[in-house]
Short mmCIF file of C-alpha atoms in Angstrom, two decimals:
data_model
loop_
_atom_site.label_atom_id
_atom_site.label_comp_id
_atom_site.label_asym_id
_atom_site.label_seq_id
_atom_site.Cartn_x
_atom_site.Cartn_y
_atom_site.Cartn_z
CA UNK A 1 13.23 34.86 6.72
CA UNK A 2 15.20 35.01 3.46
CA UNK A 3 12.96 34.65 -0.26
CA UNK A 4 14.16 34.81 -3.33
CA UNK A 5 12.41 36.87 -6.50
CA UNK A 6 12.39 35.46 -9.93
CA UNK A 7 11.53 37.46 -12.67
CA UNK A 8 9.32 37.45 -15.75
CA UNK A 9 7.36 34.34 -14.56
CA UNK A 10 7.03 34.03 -18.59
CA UNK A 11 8.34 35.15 -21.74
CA UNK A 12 8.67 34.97 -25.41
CA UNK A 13 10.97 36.87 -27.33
CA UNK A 14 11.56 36.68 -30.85
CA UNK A 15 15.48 35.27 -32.36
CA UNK A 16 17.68 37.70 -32.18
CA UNK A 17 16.14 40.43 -29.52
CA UNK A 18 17.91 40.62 -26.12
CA UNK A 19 17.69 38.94 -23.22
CA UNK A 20 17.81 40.12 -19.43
CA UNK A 21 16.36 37.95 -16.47
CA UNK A 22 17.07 39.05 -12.78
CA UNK A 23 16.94 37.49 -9.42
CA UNK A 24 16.87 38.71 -6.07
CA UNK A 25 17.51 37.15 -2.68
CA UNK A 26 16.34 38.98 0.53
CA UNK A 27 17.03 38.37 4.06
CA UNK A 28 20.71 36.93 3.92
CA UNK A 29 23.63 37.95 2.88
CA UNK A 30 26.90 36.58 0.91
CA UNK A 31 24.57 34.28 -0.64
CA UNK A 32 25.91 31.54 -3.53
CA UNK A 33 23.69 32.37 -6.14
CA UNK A 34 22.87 30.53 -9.69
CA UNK A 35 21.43 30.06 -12.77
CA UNK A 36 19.98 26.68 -14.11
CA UNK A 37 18.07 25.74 -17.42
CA UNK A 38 15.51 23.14 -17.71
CA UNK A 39 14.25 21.91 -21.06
CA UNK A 40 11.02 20.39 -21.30
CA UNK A 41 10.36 17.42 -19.22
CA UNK A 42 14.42 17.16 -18.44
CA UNK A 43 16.71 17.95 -15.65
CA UNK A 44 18.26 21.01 -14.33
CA UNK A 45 21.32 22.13 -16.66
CA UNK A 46 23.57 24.30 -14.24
CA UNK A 47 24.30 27.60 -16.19
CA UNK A 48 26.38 30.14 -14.16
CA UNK A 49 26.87 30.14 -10.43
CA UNK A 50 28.66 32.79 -8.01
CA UNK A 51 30.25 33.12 -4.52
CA UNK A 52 30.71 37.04 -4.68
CA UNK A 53 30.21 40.32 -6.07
CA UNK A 54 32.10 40.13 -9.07
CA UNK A 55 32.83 36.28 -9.46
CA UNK A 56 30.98 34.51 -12.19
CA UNK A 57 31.72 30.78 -12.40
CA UNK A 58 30.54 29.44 -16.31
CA UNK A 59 29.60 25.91 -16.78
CA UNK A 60 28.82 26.18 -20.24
CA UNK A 61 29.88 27.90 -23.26
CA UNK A 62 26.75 29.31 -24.75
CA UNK A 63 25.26 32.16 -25.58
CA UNK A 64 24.50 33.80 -22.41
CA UNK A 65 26.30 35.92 -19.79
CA UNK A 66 25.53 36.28 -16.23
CA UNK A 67 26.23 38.93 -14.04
CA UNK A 68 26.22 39.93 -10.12
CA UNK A 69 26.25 43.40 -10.04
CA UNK A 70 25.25 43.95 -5.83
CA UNK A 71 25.42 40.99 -3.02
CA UNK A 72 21.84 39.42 -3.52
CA UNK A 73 21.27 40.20 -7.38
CA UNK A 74 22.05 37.57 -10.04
CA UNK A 75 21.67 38.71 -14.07
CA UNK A 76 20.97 36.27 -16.70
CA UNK A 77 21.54 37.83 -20.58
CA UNK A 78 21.67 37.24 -23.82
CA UNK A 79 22.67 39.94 -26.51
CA UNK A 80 21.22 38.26 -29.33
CA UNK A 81 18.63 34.90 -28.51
CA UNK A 82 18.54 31.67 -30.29
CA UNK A 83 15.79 29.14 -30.41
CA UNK A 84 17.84 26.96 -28.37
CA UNK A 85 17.95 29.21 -25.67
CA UNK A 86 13.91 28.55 -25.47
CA UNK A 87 13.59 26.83 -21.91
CA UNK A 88 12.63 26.94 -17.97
CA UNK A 89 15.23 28.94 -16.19
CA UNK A 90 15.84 28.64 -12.74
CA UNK A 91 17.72 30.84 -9.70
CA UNK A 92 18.81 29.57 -6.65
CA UNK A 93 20.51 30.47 -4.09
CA UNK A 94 22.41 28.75 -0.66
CA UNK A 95 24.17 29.88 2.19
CA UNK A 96 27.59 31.51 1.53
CA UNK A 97 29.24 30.77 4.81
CA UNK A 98 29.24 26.86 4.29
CA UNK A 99 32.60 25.64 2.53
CA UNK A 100 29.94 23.22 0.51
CA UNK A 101 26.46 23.33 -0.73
CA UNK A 102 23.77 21.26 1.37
CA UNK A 103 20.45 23.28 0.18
CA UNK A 104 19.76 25.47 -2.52
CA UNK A 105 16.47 27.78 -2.49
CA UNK A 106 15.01 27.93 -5.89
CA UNK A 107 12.78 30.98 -7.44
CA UNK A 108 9.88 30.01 -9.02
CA UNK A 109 11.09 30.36 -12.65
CA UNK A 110 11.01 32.04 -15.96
CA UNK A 111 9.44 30.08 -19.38
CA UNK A 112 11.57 31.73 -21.71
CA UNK A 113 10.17 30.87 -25.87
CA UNK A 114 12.42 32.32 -27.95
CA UNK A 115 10.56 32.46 -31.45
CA UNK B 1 29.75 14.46 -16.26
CA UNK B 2 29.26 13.94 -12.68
CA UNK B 3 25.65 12.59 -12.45
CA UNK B 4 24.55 9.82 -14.07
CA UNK B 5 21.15 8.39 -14.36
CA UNK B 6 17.92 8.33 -13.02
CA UNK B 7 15.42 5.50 -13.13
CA UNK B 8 13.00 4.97 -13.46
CA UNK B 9 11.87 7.76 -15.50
CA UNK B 10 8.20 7.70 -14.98
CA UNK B 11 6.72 5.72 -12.01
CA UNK B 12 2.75 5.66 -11.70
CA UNK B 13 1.15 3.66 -8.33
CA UNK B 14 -1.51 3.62 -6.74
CA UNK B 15 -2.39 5.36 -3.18
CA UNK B 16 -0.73 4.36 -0.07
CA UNK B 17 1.53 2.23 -1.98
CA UNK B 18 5.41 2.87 -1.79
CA UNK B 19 7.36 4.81 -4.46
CA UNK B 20 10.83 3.80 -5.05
CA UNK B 21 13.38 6.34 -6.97
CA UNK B 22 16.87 5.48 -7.50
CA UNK B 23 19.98 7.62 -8.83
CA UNK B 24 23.87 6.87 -10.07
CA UNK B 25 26.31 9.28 -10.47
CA UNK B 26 29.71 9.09 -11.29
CA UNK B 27 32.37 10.69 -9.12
CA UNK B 28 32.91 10.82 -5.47
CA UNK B 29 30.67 13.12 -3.60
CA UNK B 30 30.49 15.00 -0.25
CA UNK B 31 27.06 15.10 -0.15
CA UNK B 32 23.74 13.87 -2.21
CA UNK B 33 20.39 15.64 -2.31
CA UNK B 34 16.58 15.08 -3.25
CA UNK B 35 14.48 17.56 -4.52
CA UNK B 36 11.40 17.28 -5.79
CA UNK B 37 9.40 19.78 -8.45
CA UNK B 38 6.12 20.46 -9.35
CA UNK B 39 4.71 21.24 -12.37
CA UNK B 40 5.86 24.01 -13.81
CA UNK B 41 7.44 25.64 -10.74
CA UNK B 42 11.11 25.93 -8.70
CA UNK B 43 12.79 22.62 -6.99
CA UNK B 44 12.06 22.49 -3.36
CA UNK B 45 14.72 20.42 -0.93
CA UNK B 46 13.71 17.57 0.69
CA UNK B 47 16.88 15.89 2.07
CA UNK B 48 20.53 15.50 2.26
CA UNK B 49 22.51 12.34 2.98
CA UNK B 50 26.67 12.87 4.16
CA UNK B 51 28.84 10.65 1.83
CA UNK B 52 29.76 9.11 5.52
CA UNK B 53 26.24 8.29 5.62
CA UNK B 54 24.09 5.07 4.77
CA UNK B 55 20.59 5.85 5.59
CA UNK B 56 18.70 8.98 6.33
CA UNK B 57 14.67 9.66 7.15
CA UNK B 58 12.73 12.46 7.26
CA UNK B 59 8.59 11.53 7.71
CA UNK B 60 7.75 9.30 5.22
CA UNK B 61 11.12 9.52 2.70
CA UNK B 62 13.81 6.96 3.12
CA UNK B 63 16.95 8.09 1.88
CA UNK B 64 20.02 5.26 1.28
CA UNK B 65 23.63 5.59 -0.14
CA UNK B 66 25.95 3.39 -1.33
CA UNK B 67 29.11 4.77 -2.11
CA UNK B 68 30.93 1.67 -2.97
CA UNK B 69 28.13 1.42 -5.98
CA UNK B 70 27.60 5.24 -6.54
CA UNK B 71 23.98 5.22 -6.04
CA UNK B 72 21.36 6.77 -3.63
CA UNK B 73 17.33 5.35 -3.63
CA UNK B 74 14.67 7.94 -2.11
CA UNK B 75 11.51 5.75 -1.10
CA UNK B 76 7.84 7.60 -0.58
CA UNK B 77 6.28 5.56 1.70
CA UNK B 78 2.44 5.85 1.89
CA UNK B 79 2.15 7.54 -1.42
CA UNK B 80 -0.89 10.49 -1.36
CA UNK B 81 -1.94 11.62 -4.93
CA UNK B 82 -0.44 14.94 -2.95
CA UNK B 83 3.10 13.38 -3.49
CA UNK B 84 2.55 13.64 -7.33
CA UNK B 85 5.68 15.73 -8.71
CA UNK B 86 8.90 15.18 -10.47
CA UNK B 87 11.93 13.86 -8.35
CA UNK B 88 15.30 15.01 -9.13
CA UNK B 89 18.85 13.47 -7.19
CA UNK B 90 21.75 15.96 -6.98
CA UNK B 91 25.31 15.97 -6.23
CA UNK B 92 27.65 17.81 -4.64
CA UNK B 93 30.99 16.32 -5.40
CA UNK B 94 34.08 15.53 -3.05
CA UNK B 95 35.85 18.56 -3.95
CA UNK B 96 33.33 20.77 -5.90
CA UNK B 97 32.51 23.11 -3.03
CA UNK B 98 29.57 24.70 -4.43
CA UNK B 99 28.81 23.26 -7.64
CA UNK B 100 25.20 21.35 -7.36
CA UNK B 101 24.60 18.87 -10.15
CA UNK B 102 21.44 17.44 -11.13
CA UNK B 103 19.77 14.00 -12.95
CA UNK B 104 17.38 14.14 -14.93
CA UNK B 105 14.63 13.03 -12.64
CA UNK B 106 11.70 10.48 -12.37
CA UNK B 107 8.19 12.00 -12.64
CA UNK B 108 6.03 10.11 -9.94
CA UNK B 109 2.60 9.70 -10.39
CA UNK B 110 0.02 9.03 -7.34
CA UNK B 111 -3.61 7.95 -8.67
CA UNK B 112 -6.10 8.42 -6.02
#
């Protein structure tokens, strides 16, 4: 069965200091994977998403970067953090061979505080 | 933007009453989802409904769509303090492939 592997499950970082958060998806391959932000009490906010090695889609200019480095691994980073970065990040992924999305799988997410 | 709005925001009922969420969005879709979210943790899937679609159940949730008016309405029948969580529509639009778009949710409330 496929899972997915979010990690830190929490963090606070101070303004300024890097930022790297990575997910992993097992038991599938070619996935679509992404990145989402959630501020408090809000919806999701979609970040970054990706249909290959390689190929990062950006939904929003910010300050953060995302990277897929191997098949199932999705980067999330930051080289220098502002408070608004603060939030509830979230990585999904869904099945790469369907020409549209019907499910995404979600991790269980990272509270980033940026202080 | 492609989605809209969800209301209600908040809902809070009692037990074994019926919870009624509704969403708009704003361009044509291929495909609408619910998820819902609890506290503090990842979205989990609950259903999809086909733009060609009008209706859709799965156990106790009631999906409908009306394209003509852009809007979908996910009812909980039954409610169980269980179903307590936040809601959250999405969209997949007619030609956005694999672009998922969220609301902004309605946080449902069951009191035992």
């Amino acid at each position: 069965s496929q899972t997915i592997h979010q990690w830190p499950a929490t963090l606070v970082q101070p303004v300024g200091s890097p930022l790297s958060l990575e997910c992993t998806v097992e038991g599938t391959s070619n996935p679509n994977l992404y990145w989402y932000r959630q501020a408090a009490g809000r919806g999701l906010q979609l970040l970054f998403y990706s249909v290959g090695i390689g190929q990062i889609s950006s939904e929003v200019p910010q300050n953060l970067s995302a990277s897929r480095p191997q098949d199932r691994q999705f980067i999330l980073s930051s080289k220098k953090l502002l408070l608004s970065d603060s939030g509830f990040y979230l990585c999904a992924w869904s099945p790469g061979r369907l020409a549209t999305n019907e499910k995404l799988f979600f991790g269980s997410g990272t509270q980033l505080s940026v202080l | 933007s492609q989605q809209g709005e969800e209301d209600p925001q908040a809902l809070s009922i009692q037990e074994g009453e019926n919870a009624t969420m509704n969403c708009s969005y704003k361009t044509s879709i291929n495909n609408l989802q619910w998820y819902r979210q609890n506290s503090g943790r990842g979205l989990v899937h609950l259903i999809l409904i086909r733009s060609n679609e009008r209706e859709k159940h799965s156990g106790r949730l009631r999906v409908t769509l009306d394209t003509s008016k852009k809007s979908s309405s996910l009812l909980i029948t039954a409610s169980r303090a269980a179903d307590t969580a936040s809601y959250f529509c999405a969209t997949v639009a007619l030609r956005g492939g694999f672009k998922t778009i969220f609301g902004a949710g309605t946080r449902l409330f069951v009191k035992a």
